[in-house]
Amino acid sequence: MVPDSTPFERELISGCQQGNAKHQEMLYKHFFGFAMGTALRYTASRQEAMSIVNDSFLKVFGHISRYTFETTFKGWLRRIVVNTALDHYRRTSRELPVIDPDGPEGQLAESDANIISQLTAEDILNLLNQLPPQYRLVFNLYEIEGYSHEEIAQQLGLSVSSSRVYLVRAKEQLSRLVKHHFHQVNERSCR
């Protein structure tokens, strides 16, 4: 058994595997915040995130008999939420534009990294939600979920080079947004 599951969580999971509706409700409530936090990284709308979470739990309960305690439940759940968010994105978005891989590239400057370290989690989520959806998706998949550019390209129907460019542009735009955010904060504090 994987040590990250508490005895309570293992009991909930086992109950769900037996089809116990009370255990399903308790599992949903127990992991809702975790699933919602993951979904909110992929959409700016709480309503869309809620839809993603609910669809994810339907998939969890439909496939929980396949879950073994050899992997972490949170990891298994996160993968389902991410895949559900990607499915949601594919259903609701237009085709992603083709990106020139020879376009500008850049990385966060060291000063930007220092500024970012001062942001709250809520600030970061708000800034990420200001990115265009395709940039936010690639950024989350690469930087947060640990997908490779090849996996991202396959999931989103992009070329590998487009995935790389989206990531670079997401970082560039985040850098501008962070600087703008701190400029606004500094102006308010000087008043």
mmCIF file of C-alpha atoms in Angstrom:
data_model
loop_
_atom_site.group_PDB
_atom_site.id
_atom_site.type_symbol
_atom_site.label_atom_id
_atom_site.label_comp_id
_atom_site.label_asym_id
_atom_site.label_seq_id
_atom_site.Cartn_x
_atom_site.Cartn_y
_atom_site.Cartn_z
ATOM 1 C CA MET A 1 0.000 0.000 0.000
ATOM 2 C CA VAL A 2 1.102 3.529 -0.736
ATOM 3 C CA PRO A 3 1.818 5.436 2.487
ATOM 4 C CA ASP A 4 0.092 8.680 1.412
ATOM 5 C CA SER A 5 -3.395 7.265 2.030
ATOM 6 C CA THR A 6 -4.698 7.454 5.559
ATOM 7 C CA PRO A 7 -6.676 4.542 6.994
ATOM 8 C CA PHE A 8 -9.798 6.714 6.639
ATOM 9 C CA GLU A 9 -9.068 7.319 2.937
ATOM 10 C CA ARG A 10 -8.373 3.630 2.320
ATOM 11 C CA GLU A 11 -11.709 2.809 3.993
ATOM 12 C CA LEU A 12 -13.510 5.364 1.783
ATOM 13 C CA ILE A 13 -11.878 4.019 -1.373
ATOM 14 C CA SER A 14 -12.663 0.415 -0.449
ATOM 15 C CA GLY A 15 -16.275 1.372 0.298
ATOM 16 C CA CYS A 16 -16.538 3.093 -3.093
ATOM 17 C CA GLN A 17 -15.128 0.009 -4.786
ATOM 18 C CA GLN A 18 -18.011 -1.921 -3.199
ATOM 19 C CA GLY A 19 -20.532 0.619 -4.547
ATOM 20 C CA ASN A 20 -21.380 2.183 -1.178
ATOM 21 C CA ALA A 21 -23.138 5.512 -1.916
ATOM 22 C CA LYS A 22 -22.326 6.951 1.517
ATOM 23 C CA HIS A 23 -18.622 6.289 0.971
ATOM 24 C CA GLN A 24 -18.869 7.919 -2.472
ATOM 25 C CA GLU A 25 -20.375 11.054 -0.937
ATOM 26 C CA MET A 26 -17.714 11.129 1.768
ATOM 27 C CA LEU A 27 -14.897 10.597 -0.764
ATOM 28 C CA TYR A 28 -16.281 13.418 -2.907
ATOM 29 C CA LYS A 29 -16.389 15.797 0.061
ATOM 30 C CA HIS A 30 -12.957 14.708 1.294
ATOM 31 C CA PHE A 31 -11.156 15.249 -2.035
ATOM 32 C CA PHE A 32 -13.325 18.052 -3.433
ATOM 33 C CA GLY A 33 -10.907 20.859 -2.493
ATOM 34 C CA PHE A 34 -7.966 19.029 -4.039
ATOM 35 C CA ALA A 35 -9.883 18.336 -7.261
ATOM 36 C CA MET A 36 -11.246 21.895 -7.425
ATOM 37 C CA GLY A 37 -7.766 23.361 -6.958
ATOM 38 C CA THR A 38 -6.523 21.265 -9.850
ATOM 39 C CA ALA A 39 -9.479 22.178 -12.090
ATOM 40 C CA LEU A 40 -9.128 25.904 -11.371
ATOM 41 C CA ARG A 41 -5.651 25.844 -12.900
ATOM 42 C CA TYR A 42 -7.248 24.942 -16.233
ATOM 43 C CA THR A 43 -10.143 27.388 -16.392
ATOM 44 C CA ALA A 44 -10.821 30.917 -15.205
ATOM 45 C CA SER A 45 -14.442 30.122 -14.415
ATOM 46 C CA ARG A 46 -15.472 28.564 -11.103
ATOM 47 C CA GLN A 47 -18.587 27.227 -12.823
ATOM 48 C CA GLU A 48 -16.503 25.450 -15.480
ATOM 49 C CA ALA A 49 -14.142 24.150 -12.797
ATOM 50 C CA MET A 50 -17.125 22.782 -10.868
ATOM 51 C CA SER A 51 -18.339 21.034 -14.020
ATOM 52 C CA ILE A 52 -14.864 19.542 -14.540
ATOM 53 C CA VAL A 53 -14.752 18.349 -10.909
ATOM 54 C CA ASN A 54 -18.197 16.756 -11.107
ATOM 55 C CA ASP A 55 -17.381 15.045 -14.413
ATOM 56 C CA SER A 56 -14.106 13.855 -12.896
ATOM 57 C CA PHE A 57 -15.807 12.284 -9.899
ATOM 58 C CA LEU A 58 -18.281 10.541 -12.205
ATOM 59 C CA LYS A 59 -15.255 9.011 -13.951
ATOM 60 C CA VAL A 60 -13.649 8.165 -10.600
ATOM 61 C CA PHE A 61 -16.729 6.331 -9.391
ATOM 62 C CA GLY A 62 -17.172 4.617 -12.758
ATOM 63 C CA HIS A 63 -13.601 3.310 -12.742
ATOM 64 C CA ILE A 64 -12.736 3.028 -9.050
ATOM 65 C CA SER A 65 -12.787 -0.752 -9.277
ATOM 66 C CA ARG A 66 -9.624 -0.411 -11.404
ATOM 67 C CA TYR A 67 -7.818 1.603 -8.737
ATOM 68 C CA THR A 68 -5.195 -0.322 -6.816
ATOM 69 C CA PHE A 69 -3.474 0.963 -3.732
ATOM 70 C CA GLU A 70 -0.114 0.637 -5.521
ATOM 71 C CA THR A 71 -0.310 4.273 -6.668
ATOM 72 C CA THR A 72 -1.351 7.364 -4.751
ATOM 73 C CA PHE A 73 -5.046 8.085 -4.908
ATOM 74 C CA LYS A 74 -4.386 11.824 -5.201
ATOM 75 C CA GLY A 75 -2.123 11.200 -8.183
ATOM 76 C CA TRP A 76 -4.774 9.004 -9.788
ATOM 77 C CA LEU A 77 -7.476 11.602 -9.099
ATOM 78 C CA ARG A 78 -5.290 14.477 -10.364
ATOM 79 C CA ARG A 79 -4.680 12.621 -13.640
ATOM 80 C CA ILE A 80 -8.444 12.148 -14.076
ATOM 81 C CA VAL A 81 -9.163 15.841 -13.324
ATOM 82 C CA VAL A 82 -6.441 17.009 -15.740
ATOM 83 C CA ASN A 83 -7.684 14.704 -18.495
ATOM 84 C CA THR A 84 -11.270 15.825 -17.879
ATOM 85 C CA ALA A 85 -10.152 19.473 -18.065
ATOM 86 C CA LEU A 86 -8.399 18.724 -21.363
ATOM 87 C CA ASP A 87 -11.541 17.003 -22.690
ATOM 88 C CA HIS A 88 -13.577 20.030 -21.601
ATOM 89 C CA TYR A 89 -11.131 22.359 -23.339
ATOM 90 C CA ARG A 90 -11.273 20.327 -26.563
ATOM 91 C CA ARG A 91 -15.093 20.418 -26.536
ATOM 92 C CA THR A 92 -15.378 24.138 -25.881
ATOM 93 C CA SER A 93 -12.435 25.672 -27.721
ATOM 94 C CA ARG A 94 -11.766 26.550 -31.257
ATOM 95 C CA GLU A 95 -8.742 25.090 -32.980
ATOM 96 C CA LEU A 96 -5.450 26.295 -31.589
ATOM 97 C CA PRO A 97 -3.627 28.590 -34.006
ATOM 98 C CA VAL A 98 -0.417 27.363 -35.597
ATOM 99 C CA ILE A 99 2.596 29.021 -34.001
ATOM 100 C CA ASP A 100 5.855 29.915 -35.696
ATOM 101 C CA PRO A 101 8.545 28.003 -33.755
ATOM 102 C CA ASP A 102 11.107 30.628 -34.754
ATOM 103 C CA GLY A 103 9.252 33.363 -32.837
ATOM 104 C CA PRO A 104 10.695 35.176 -29.838
ATOM 105 C CA GLU A 105 11.849 33.120 -26.890
ATOM 106 C CA GLY A 106 12.637 34.216 -23.376
ATOM 107 C CA GLN A 107 12.795 33.160 -19.779
ATOM 108 C CA LEU A 108 11.879 34.799 -16.536
ATOM 109 C CA ALA A 109 14.617 37.098 -15.380
ATOM 110 C CA GLU A 110 16.044 36.534 -11.906
ATOM 111 C CA SER A 111 14.269 39.683 -10.665
ATOM 112 C CA ASP A 112 10.967 38.253 -11.932
ATOM 113 C CA ALA A 113 11.585 35.075 -9.935
ATOM 114 C CA ASN A 114 12.135 37.181 -6.804
ATOM 115 C CA ILE A 115 8.887 39.058 -7.423
ATOM 116 C CA ILE A 116 6.992 35.815 -8.027
ATOM 117 C CA SER A 117 8.184 34.436 -4.693
ATOM 118 C CA GLN A 118 6.306 37.309 -3.013
ATOM 119 C CA LEU A 119 2.965 36.435 -4.637
ATOM 120 C CA THR A 120 0.229 34.593 -2.777
ATOM 121 C CA ALA A 121 -1.325 31.458 -4.236
ATOM 122 C CA GLU A 122 -4.457 33.489 -4.997
ATOM 123 C CA ASP A 123 -2.378 36.127 -6.842
ATOM 124 C CA ILE A 124 -0.704 33.427 -8.928
ATOM 125 C CA LEU A 125 -4.032 31.774 -9.786
ATOM 126 C CA ASN A 126 -5.499 35.157 -10.801
ATOM 127 C CA LEU A 127 -2.482 35.902 -12.998
ATOM 128 C CA LEU A 128 -2.610 32.437 -14.619
ATOM 129 C CA ASN A 129 -6.298 32.964 -15.358
ATOM 130 C CA GLN A 130 -5.394 36.086 -17.360
ATOM 131 C CA LEU A 131 -3.397 34.010 -19.843
ATOM 132 C CA PRO A 132 -5.061 32.934 -23.086
ATOM 133 C CA PRO A 133 -6.502 29.422 -22.575
ATOM 134 C CA GLN A 134 -3.950 27.648 -24.802
ATOM 135 C CA TYR A 135 -1.030 29.295 -22.986
ATOM 136 C CA ARG A 136 -2.527 28.437 -19.598
ATOM 137 C CA LEU A 137 -3.085 24.817 -20.634
ATOM 138 C CA VAL A 138 0.461 24.292 -21.875
ATOM 139 C CA PHE A 139 1.936 26.124 -18.871
ATOM 140 C CA ASN A 140 -0.053 24.007 -16.396
ATOM 141 C CA LEU A 141 0.645 20.736 -18.151
ATOM 142 C CA TYR A 142 4.377 21.389 -18.446
ATOM 143 C CA GLU A 143 5.245 23.358 -15.312
ATOM 144 C CA ILE A 144 2.736 21.980 -12.812
ATOM 145 C CA GLU A 145 1.753 18.507 -13.999
ATOM 146 C CA GLY A 146 5.171 17.587 -15.416
ATOM 147 C CA TYR A 147 4.067 16.568 -18.900
ATOM 148 C CA SER A 148 6.693 16.579 -21.647
ATOM 149 C CA HIS A 149 6.223 18.706 -24.757
ATOM 150 C CA GLU A 150 5.650 15.490 -26.703
ATOM 151 C CA GLU A 151 2.807 14.481 -24.356
ATOM 152 C CA ILE A 152 1.297 17.973 -24.498
ATOM 153 C CA ALA A 153 1.480 17.994 -28.294
ATOM 154 C CA GLN A 154 -0.301 14.650 -28.425
ATOM 155 C CA GLN A 155 -2.998 15.673 -25.894
ATOM 156 C CA LEU A 156 -3.756 19.012 -27.582
ATOM 157 C CA GLY A 157 -3.141 18.080 -31.216
ATOM 158 C CA LEU A 158 -0.198 20.474 -31.585
ATOM 159 C CA SER A 159 3.297 20.164 -32.913
ATOM 160 C CA VAL A 160 6.022 19.812 -30.285
ATOM 161 C CA SER A 161 7.505 23.142 -31.369
ATOM 162 C CA SER A 162 4.118 24.872 -30.921
ATOM 163 C CA SER A 163 3.925 23.481 -27.402
ATOM 164 C CA ARG A 164 7.362 24.925 -26.656
ATOM 165 C CA VAL A 165 6.419 28.299 -28.110
ATOM 166 C CA TYR A 166 3.155 28.419 -26.121
ATOM 167 C CA LEU A 167 5.161 27.756 -22.965
ATOM 168 C CA VAL A 168 7.661 30.506 -23.747
ATOM 169 C CA ARG A 169 4.894 32.965 -24.575
ATOM 170 C CA ALA A 170 2.999 32.018 -21.424
ATOM 171 C CA LYS A 171 6.108 32.749 -19.366
ATOM 172 C CA GLU A 172 6.685 36.036 -21.183
ATOM 173 C CA GLN A 173 3.087 37.116 -20.643
ATOM 174 C CA LEU A 174 3.191 36.013 -17.003
ATOM 175 C CA SER A 175 6.324 38.076 -16.541
ATOM 176 C CA ARG A 176 4.539 41.159 -17.895
ATOM 177 C CA LEU A 177 1.452 40.444 -15.771
ATOM 178 C CA VAL A 178 3.566 40.014 -12.631
ATOM 179 C CA LYS A 179 5.383 43.290 -13.246
ATOM 180 C CA HIS A 180 2.085 45.069 -13.877
ATOM 181 C CA HIS A 181 0.601 43.531 -10.726
ATOM 182 C CA PHE A 182 3.495 44.752 -8.588
ATOM 183 C CA HIS A 183 3.420 48.180 -10.224
ATOM 184 C CA GLN A 184 -0.258 48.470 -9.207
ATOM 185 C CA VAL A 185 0.456 47.219 -5.678
ATOM 186 C CA ASN A 186 3.327 49.695 -5.281
ATOM 187 C CA GLU A 187 1.181 52.590 -6.540
ATOM 188 C CA ARG A 188 -1.537 51.750 -4.000
ATOM 189 C CA SER A 189 0.933 51.505 -1.141
ATOM 190 C CA CYS A 190 2.478 54.908 -2.002
ATOM 191 C CA ARG A 191 -0.875 56.666 -1.736
#
